mmCIF file with all atom_site columns, C-alpha atoms in Angstrom:
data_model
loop_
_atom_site.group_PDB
_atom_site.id
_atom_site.type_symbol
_atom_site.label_atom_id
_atom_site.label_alt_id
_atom_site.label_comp_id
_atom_site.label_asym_id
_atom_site.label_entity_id
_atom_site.label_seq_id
_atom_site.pdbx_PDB_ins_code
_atom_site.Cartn_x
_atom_site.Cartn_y
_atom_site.Cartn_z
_atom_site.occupancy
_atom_site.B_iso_or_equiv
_atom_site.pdbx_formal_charge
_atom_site.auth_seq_id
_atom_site.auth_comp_id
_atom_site.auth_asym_id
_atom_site.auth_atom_id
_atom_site.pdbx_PDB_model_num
ATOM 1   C CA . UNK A 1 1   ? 244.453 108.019 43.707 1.00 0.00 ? 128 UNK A CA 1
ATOM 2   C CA . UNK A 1 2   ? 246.695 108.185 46.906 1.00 0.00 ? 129 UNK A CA 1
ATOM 3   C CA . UNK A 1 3   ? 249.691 110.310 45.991 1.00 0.00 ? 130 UNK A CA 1
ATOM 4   C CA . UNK A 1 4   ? 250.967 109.544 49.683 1.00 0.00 ? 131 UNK A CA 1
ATOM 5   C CA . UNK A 1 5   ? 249.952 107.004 51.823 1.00 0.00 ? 132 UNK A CA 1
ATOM 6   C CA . UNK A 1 6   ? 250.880 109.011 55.027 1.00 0.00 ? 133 UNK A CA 1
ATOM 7   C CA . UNK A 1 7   ? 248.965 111.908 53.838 1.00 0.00 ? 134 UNK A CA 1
ATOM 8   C CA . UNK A 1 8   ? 245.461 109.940 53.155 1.00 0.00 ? 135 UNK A CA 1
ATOM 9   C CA . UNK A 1 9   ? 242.179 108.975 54.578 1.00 0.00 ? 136 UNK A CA 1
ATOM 10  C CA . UNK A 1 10  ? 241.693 104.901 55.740 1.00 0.00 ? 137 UNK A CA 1
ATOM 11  C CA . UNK A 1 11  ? 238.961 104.889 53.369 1.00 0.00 ? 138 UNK A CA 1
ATOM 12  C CA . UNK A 1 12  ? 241.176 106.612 50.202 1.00 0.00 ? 139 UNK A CA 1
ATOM 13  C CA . UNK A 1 13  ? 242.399 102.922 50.345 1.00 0.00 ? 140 UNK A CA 1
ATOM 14  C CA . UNK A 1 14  ? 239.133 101.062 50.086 1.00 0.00 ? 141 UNK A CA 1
ATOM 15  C CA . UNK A 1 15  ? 237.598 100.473 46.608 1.00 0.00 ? 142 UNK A CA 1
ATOM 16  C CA . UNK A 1 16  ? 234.329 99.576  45.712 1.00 0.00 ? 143 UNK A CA 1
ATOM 17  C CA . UNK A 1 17  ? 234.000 98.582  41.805 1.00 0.00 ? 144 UNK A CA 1
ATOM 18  C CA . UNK A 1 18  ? 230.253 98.217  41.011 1.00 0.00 ? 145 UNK A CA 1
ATOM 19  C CA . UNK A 1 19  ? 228.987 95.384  38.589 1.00 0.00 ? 146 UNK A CA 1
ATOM 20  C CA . UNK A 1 20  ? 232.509 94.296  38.374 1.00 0.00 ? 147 UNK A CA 1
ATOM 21  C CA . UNK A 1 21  ? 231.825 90.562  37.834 1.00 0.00 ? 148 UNK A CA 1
ATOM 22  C CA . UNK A 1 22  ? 229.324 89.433  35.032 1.00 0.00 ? 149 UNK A CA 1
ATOM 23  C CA . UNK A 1 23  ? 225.830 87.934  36.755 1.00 0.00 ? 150 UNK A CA 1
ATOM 24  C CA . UNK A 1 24  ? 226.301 84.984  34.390 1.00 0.00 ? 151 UNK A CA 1
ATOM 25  C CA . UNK A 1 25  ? 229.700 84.106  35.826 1.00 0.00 ? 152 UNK A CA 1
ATOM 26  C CA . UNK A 1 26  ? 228.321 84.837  39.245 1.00 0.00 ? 153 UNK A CA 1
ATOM 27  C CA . UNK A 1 27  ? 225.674 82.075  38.501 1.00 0.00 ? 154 UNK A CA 1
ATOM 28  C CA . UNK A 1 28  ? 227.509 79.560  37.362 1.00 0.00 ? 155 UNK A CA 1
ATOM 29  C CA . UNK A 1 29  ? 230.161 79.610  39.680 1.00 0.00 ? 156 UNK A CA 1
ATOM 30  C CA . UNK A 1 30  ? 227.136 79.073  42.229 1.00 0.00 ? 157 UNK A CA 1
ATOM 31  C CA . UNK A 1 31  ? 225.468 76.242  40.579 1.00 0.00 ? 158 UNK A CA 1
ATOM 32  C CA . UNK A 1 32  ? 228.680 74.508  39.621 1.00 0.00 ? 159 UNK A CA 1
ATOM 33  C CA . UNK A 1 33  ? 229.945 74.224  43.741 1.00 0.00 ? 160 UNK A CA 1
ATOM 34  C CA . UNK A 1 34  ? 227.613 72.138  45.611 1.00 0.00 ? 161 UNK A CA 1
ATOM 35  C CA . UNK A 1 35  ? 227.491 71.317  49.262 1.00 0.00 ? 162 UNK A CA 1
ATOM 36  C CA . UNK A 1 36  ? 229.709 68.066  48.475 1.00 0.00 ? 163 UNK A CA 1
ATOM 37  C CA . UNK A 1 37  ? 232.345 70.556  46.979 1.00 0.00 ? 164 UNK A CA 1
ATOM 38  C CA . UNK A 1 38  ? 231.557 73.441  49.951 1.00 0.00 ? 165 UNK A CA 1
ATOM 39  C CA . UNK A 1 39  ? 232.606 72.368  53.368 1.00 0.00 ? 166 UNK A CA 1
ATOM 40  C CA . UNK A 1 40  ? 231.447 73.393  56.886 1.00 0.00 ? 167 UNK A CA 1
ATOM 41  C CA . UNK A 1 41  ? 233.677 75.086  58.692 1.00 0.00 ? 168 UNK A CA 1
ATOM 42  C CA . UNK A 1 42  ? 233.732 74.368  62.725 1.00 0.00 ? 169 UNK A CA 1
ATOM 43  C CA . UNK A 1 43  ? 236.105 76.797  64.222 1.00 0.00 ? 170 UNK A CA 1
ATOM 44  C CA . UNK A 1 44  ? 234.945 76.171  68.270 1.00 0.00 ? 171 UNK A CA 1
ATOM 45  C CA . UNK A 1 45  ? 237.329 78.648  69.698 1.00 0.00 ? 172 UNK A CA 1
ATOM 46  C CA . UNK A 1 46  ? 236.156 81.344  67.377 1.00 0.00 ? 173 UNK A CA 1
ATOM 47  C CA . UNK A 1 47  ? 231.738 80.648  67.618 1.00 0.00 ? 174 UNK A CA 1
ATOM 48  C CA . UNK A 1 48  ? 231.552 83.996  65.774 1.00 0.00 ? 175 UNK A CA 1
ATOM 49  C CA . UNK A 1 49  ? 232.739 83.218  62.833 1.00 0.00 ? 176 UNK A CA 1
ATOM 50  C CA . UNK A 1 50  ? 230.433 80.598  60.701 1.00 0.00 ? 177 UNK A CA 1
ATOM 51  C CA . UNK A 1 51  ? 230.497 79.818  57.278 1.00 0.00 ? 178 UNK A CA 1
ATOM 52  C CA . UNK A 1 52  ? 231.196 77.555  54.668 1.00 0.00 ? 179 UNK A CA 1
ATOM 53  C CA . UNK A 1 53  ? 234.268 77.640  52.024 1.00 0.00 ? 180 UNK A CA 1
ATOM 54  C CA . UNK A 1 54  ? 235.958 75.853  49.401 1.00 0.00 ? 181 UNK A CA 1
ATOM 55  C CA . UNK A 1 55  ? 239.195 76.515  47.834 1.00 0.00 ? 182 UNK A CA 1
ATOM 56  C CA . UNK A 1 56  ? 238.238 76.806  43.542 1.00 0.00 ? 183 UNK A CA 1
ATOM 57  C CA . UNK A 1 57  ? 241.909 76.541  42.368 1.00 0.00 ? 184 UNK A CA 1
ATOM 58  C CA . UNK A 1 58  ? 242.564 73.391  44.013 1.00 0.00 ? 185 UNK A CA 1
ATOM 59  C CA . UNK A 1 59  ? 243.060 70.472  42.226 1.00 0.00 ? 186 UNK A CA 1
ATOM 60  C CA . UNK A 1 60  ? 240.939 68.480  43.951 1.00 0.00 ? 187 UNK A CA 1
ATOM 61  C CA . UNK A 1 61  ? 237.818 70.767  43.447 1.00 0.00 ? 188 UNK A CA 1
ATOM 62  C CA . UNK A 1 62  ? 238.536 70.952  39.763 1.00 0.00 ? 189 UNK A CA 1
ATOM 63  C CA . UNK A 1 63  ? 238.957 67.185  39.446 1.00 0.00 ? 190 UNK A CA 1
ATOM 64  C CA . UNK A 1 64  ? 235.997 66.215  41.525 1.00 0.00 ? 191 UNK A CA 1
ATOM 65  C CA . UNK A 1 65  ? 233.263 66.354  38.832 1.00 0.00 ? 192 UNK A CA 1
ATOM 66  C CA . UNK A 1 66  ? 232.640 68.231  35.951 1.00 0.00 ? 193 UNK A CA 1
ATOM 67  C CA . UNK A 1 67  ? 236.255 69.474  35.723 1.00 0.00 ? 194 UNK A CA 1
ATOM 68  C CA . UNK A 1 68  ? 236.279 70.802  32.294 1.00 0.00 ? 195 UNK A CA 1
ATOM 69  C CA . UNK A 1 69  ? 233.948 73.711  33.096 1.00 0.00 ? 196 UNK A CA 1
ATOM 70  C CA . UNK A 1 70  ? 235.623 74.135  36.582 1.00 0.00 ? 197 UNK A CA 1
ATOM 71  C CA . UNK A 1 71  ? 239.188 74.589  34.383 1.00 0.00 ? 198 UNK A CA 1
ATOM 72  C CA . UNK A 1 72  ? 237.224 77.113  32.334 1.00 0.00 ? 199 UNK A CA 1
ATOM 73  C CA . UNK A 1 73  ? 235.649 78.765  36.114 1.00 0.00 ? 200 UNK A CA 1
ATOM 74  C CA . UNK A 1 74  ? 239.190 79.035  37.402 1.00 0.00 ? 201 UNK A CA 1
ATOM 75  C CA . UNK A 1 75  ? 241.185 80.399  34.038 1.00 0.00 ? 202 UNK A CA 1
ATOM 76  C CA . UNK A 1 76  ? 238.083 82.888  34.196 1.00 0.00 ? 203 UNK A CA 1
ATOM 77  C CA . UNK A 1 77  ? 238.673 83.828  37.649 1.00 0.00 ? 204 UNK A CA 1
ATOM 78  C CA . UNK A 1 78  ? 242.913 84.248  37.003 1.00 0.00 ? 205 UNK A CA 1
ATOM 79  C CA . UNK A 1 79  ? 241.703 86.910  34.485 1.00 0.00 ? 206 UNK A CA 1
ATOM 80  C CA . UNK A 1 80  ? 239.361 88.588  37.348 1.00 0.00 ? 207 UNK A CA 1
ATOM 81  C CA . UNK A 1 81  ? 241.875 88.602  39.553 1.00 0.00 ? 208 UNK A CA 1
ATOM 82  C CA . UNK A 1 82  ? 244.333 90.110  36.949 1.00 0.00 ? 209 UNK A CA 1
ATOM 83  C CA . UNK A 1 83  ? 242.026 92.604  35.704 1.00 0.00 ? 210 UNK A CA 1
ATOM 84  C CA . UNK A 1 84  ? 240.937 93.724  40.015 1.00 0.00 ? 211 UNK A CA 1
ATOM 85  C CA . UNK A 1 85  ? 244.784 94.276  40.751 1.00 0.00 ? 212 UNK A CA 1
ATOM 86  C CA . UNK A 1 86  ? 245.446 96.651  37.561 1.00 0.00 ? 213 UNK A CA 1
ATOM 87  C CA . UNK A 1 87  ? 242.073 98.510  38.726 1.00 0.00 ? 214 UNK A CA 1
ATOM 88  C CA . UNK A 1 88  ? 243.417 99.225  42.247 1.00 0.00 ? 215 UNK A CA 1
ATOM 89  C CA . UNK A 1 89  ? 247.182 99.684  41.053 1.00 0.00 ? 216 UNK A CA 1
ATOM 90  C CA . UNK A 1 90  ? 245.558 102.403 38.488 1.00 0.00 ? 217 UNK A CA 1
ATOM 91  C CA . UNK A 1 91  ? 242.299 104.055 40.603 1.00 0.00 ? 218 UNK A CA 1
ATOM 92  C CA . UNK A 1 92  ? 243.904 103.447 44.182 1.00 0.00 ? 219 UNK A CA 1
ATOM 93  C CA . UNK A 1 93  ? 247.881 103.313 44.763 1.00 0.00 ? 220 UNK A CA 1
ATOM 94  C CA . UNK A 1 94  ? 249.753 103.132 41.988 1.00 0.00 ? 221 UNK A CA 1
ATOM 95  C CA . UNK A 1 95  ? 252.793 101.992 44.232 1.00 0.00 ? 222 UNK A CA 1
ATOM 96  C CA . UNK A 1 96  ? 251.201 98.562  45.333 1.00 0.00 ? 223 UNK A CA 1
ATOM 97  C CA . UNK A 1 97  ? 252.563 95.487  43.938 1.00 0.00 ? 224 UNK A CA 1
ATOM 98  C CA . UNK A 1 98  ? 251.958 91.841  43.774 1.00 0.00 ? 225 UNK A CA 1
ATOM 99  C CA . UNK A 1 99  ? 253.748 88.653  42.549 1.00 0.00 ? 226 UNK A CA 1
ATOM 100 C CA . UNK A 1 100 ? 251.037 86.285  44.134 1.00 0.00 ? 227 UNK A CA 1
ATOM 101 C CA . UNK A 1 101 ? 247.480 85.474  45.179 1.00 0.00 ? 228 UNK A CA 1
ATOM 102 C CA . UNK A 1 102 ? 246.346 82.923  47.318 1.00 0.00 ? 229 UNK A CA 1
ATOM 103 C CA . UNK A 1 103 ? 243.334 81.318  44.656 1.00 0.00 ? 230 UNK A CA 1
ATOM 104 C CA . UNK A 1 104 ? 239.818 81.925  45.231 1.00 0.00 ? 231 UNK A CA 1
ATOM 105 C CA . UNK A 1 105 ? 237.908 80.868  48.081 1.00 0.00 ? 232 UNK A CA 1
ATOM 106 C CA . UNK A 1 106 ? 233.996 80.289  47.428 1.00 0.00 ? 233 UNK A CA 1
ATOM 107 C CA . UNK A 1 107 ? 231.920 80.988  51.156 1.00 0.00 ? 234 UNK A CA 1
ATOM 108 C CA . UNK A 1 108 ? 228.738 80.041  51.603 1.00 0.00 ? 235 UNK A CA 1
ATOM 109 C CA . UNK A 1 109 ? 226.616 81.295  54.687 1.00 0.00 ? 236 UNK A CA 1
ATOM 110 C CA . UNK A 1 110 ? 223.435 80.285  55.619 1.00 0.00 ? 237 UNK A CA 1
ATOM 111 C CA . UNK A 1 111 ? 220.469 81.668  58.138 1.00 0.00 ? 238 UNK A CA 1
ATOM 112 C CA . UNK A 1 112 ? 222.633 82.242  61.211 1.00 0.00 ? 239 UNK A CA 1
ATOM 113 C CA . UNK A 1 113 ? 226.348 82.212  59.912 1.00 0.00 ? 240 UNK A CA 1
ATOM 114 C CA . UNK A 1 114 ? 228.029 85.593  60.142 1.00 0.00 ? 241 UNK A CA 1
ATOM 115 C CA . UNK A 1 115 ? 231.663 86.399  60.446 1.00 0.00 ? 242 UNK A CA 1
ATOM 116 C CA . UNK A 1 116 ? 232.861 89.422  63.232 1.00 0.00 ? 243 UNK A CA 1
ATOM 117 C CA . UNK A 1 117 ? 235.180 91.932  62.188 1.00 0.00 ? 244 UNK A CA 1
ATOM 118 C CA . UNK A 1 118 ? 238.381 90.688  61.671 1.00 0.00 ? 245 UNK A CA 1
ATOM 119 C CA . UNK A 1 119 ? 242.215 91.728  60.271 1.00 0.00 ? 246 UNK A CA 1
ATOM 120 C CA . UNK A 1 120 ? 243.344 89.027  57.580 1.00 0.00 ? 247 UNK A CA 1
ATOM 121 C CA . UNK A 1 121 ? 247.385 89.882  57.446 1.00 0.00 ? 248 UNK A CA 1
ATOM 122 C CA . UNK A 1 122 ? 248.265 88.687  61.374 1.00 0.00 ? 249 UNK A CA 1
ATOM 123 C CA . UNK A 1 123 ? 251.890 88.509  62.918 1.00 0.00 ? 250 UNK A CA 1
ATOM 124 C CA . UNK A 1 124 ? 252.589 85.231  63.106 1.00 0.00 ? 251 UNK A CA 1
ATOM 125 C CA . UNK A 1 125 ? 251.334 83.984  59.707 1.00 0.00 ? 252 UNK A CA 1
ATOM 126 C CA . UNK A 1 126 ? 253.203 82.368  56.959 1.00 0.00 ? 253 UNK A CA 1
ATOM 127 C CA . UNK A 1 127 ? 251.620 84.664  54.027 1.00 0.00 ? 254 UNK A CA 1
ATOM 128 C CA . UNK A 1 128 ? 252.166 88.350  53.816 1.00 0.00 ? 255 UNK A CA 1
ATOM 129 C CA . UNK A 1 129 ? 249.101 89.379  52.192 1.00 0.00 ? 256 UNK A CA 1
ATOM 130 C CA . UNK A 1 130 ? 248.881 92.853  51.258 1.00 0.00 ? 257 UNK A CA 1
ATOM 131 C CA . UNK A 1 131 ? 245.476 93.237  49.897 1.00 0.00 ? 258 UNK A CA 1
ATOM 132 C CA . UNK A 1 132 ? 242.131 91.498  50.702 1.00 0.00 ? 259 UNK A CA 1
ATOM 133 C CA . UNK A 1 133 ? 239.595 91.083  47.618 1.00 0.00 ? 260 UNK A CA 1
ATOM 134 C CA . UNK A 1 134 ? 236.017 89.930  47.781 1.00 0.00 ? 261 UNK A CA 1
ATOM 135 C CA . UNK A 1 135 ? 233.515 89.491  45.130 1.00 0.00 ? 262 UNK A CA 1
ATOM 136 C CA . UNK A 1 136 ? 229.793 89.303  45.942 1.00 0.00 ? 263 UNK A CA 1
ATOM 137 C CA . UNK A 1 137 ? 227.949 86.346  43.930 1.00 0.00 ? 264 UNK A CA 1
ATOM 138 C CA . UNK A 1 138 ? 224.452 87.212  45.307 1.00 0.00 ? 265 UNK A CA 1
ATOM 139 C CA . UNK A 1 139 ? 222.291 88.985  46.971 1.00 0.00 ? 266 UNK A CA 1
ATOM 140 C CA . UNK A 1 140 ? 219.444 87.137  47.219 1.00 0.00 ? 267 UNK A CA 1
ATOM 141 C CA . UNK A 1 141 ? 219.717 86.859  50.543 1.00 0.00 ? 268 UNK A CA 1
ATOM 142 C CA . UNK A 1 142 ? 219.118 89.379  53.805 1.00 0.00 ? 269 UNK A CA 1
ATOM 143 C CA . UNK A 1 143 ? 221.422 89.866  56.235 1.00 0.00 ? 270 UNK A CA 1
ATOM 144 C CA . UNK A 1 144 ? 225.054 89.305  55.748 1.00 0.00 ? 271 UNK A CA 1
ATOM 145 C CA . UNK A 1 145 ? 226.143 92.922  54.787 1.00 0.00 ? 272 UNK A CA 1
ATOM 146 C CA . UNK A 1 146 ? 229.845 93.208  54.703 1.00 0.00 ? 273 UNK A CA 1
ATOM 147 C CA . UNK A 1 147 ? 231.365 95.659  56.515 1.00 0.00 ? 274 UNK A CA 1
ATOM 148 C CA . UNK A 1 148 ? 234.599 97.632  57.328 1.00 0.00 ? 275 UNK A CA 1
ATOM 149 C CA . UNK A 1 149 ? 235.172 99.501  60.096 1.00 0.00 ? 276 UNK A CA 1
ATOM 150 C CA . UNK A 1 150 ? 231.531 98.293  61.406 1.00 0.00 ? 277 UNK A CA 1
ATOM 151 C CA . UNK A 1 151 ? 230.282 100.514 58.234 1.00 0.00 ? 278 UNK A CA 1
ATOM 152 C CA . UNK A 1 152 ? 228.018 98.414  55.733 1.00 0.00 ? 279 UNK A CA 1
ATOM 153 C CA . UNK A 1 153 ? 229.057 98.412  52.821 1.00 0.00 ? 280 UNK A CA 1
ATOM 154 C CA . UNK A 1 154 ? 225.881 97.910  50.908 1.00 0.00 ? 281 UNK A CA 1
ATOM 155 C CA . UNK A 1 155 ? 227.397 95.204  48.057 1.00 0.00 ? 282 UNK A CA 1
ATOM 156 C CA . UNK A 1 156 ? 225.239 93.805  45.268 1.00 0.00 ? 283 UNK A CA 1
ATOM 157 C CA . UNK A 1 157 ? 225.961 90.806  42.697 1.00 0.00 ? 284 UNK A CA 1
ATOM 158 C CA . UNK A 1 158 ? 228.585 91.131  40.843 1.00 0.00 ? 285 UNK A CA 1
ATOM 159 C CA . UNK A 1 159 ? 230.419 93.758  42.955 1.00 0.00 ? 286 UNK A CA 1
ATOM 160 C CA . UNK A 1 160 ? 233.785 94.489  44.314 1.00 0.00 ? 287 UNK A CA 1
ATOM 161 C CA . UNK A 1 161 ? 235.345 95.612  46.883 1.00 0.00 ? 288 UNK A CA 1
ATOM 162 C CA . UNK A 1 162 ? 239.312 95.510  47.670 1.00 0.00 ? 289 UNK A CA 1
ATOM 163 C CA . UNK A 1 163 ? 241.092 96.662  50.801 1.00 0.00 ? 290 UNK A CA 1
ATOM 164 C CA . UNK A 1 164 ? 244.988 96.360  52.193 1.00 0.00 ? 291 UNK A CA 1
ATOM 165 C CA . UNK A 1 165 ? 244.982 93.697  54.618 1.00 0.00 ? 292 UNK A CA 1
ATOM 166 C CA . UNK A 1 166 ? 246.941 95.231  57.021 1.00 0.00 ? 293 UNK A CA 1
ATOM 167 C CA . UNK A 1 167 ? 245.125 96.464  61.077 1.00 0.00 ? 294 UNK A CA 1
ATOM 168 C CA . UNK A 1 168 ? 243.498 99.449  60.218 1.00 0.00 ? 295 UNK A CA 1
ATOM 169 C CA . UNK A 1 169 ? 241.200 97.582  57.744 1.00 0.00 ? 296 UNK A CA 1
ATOM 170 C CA . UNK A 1 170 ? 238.847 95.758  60.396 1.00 0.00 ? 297 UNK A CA 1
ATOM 171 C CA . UNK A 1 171 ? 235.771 94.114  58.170 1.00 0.00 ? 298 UNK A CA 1
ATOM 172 C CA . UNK A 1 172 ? 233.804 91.069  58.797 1.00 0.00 ? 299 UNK A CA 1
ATOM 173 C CA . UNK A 1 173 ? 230.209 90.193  57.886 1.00 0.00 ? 300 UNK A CA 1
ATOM 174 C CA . UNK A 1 174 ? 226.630 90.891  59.720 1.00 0.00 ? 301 UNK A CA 1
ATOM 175 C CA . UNK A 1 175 ? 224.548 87.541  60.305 1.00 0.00 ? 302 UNK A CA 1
ATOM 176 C CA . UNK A 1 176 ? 222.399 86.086  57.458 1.00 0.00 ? 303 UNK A CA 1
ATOM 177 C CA . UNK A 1 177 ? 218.983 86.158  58.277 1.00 0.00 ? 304 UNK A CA 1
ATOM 178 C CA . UNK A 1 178 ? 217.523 84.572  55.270 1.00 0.00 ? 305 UNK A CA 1
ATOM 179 C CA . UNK A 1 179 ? 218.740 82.687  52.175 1.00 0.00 ? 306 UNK A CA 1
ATOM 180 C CA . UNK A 1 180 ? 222.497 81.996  51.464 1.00 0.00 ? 307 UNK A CA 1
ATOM 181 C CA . UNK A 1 181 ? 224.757 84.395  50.484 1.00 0.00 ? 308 UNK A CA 1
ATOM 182 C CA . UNK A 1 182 ? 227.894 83.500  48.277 1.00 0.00 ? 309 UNK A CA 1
ATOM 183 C CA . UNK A 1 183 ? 231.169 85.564  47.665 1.00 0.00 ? 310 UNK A CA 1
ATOM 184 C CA . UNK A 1 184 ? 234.484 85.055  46.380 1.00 0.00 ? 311 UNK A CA 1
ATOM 185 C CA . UNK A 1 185 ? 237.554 86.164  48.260 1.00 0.00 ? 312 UNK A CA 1
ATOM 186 C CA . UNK A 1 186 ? 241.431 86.084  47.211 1.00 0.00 ? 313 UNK A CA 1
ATOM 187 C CA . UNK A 1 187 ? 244.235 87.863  48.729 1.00 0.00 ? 314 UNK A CA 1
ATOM 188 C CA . UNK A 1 188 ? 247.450 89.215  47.021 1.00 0.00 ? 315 UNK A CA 1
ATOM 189 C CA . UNK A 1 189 ? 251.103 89.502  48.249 1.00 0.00 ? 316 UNK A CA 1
#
């Protein structure tokens, strides 16, 4: 627990929550998003960043097909995301709040995608995020370990890991170099 944020270690701030998310939701959230639902994203001033996302909360996911079960997905996932906060506000800094989240974000990468390290909370954005969360759905895959601070952070299905969003938390993932790998990532404010 950080008693005093000027007085602790970068990594005091990261949390890793093992087996956090149930493999069955994991699953089902993967087989429920296709690659109609999952868009390719071309960013051609940034070629090292590749993936794929979809936004799971919006309205237009939910009422493409099958939006019954993706109502049930995304009350699931508000519960998650509930139940990650009150584990960092309780096991990390008790003094961090939140009144919003930005709604889940399903990324797909492939053989070759990979993401460079990267800060999420910039000057010049509209949000003020204060806290980056990412959920891994797989790891059925090789490649693609997340990292911060160029450190892997060796993530299996169902894990978590949650991190300020501020500069000093630089993180990004290696390329895939076989299979797909799937994660879920919010961000609080």
């Amino acid at each position: 627990m950080v008693k005093n944020i000027f007085e602790s270690k970068i990594s005091d701030l990261i949390h890793i929550e093992k087996n956090f998310l149930d493999k069955k939701l994991c699953d089902k959230i993967i087989n429920e998003y296709d690659d109609q639902d999952i868009q390719r994203e071309v960013r051609e001033h940034m070629p090292d960043r590749k993936l794929s996302r979809t936004y799971l909360s919006s309205r237009e996911i939910i009422n493409r097909k099958n939006s019954y079960e993706r109502k049930k997905i995304d009350m699931e996932l508000v519960e998650v995301l509930r139940n990650s906060l009150k584990l960092y506000t309780q096991n990390v800094w008790k003094e961090f709040t939140f009144d919003q989240d930005q709604g889940f974000c399903l990324n797909k990468m492939i053989k070759g995608d990979g993401y460079n390290e990267h800060i999420d909370n910039v000057a010049g954005l509209k949000t003020d995020w204060k806290i980056t969360i990412v959920y891994l759905l797989n790891d059925n895959f090789q490649g693609g370990n997340f990292t911060v601070h160029k450190v892997d952070q060796k993530l299996k299905q169902g894990d978590l890991i949650m991190f300020p969003s501020y500069w000093m938390f630089p993180h990004g993932i290696k390329t895939v170099t076989k299979g797909s790998r799937y994660s879920l990532i919010t961000w609080a404010w």
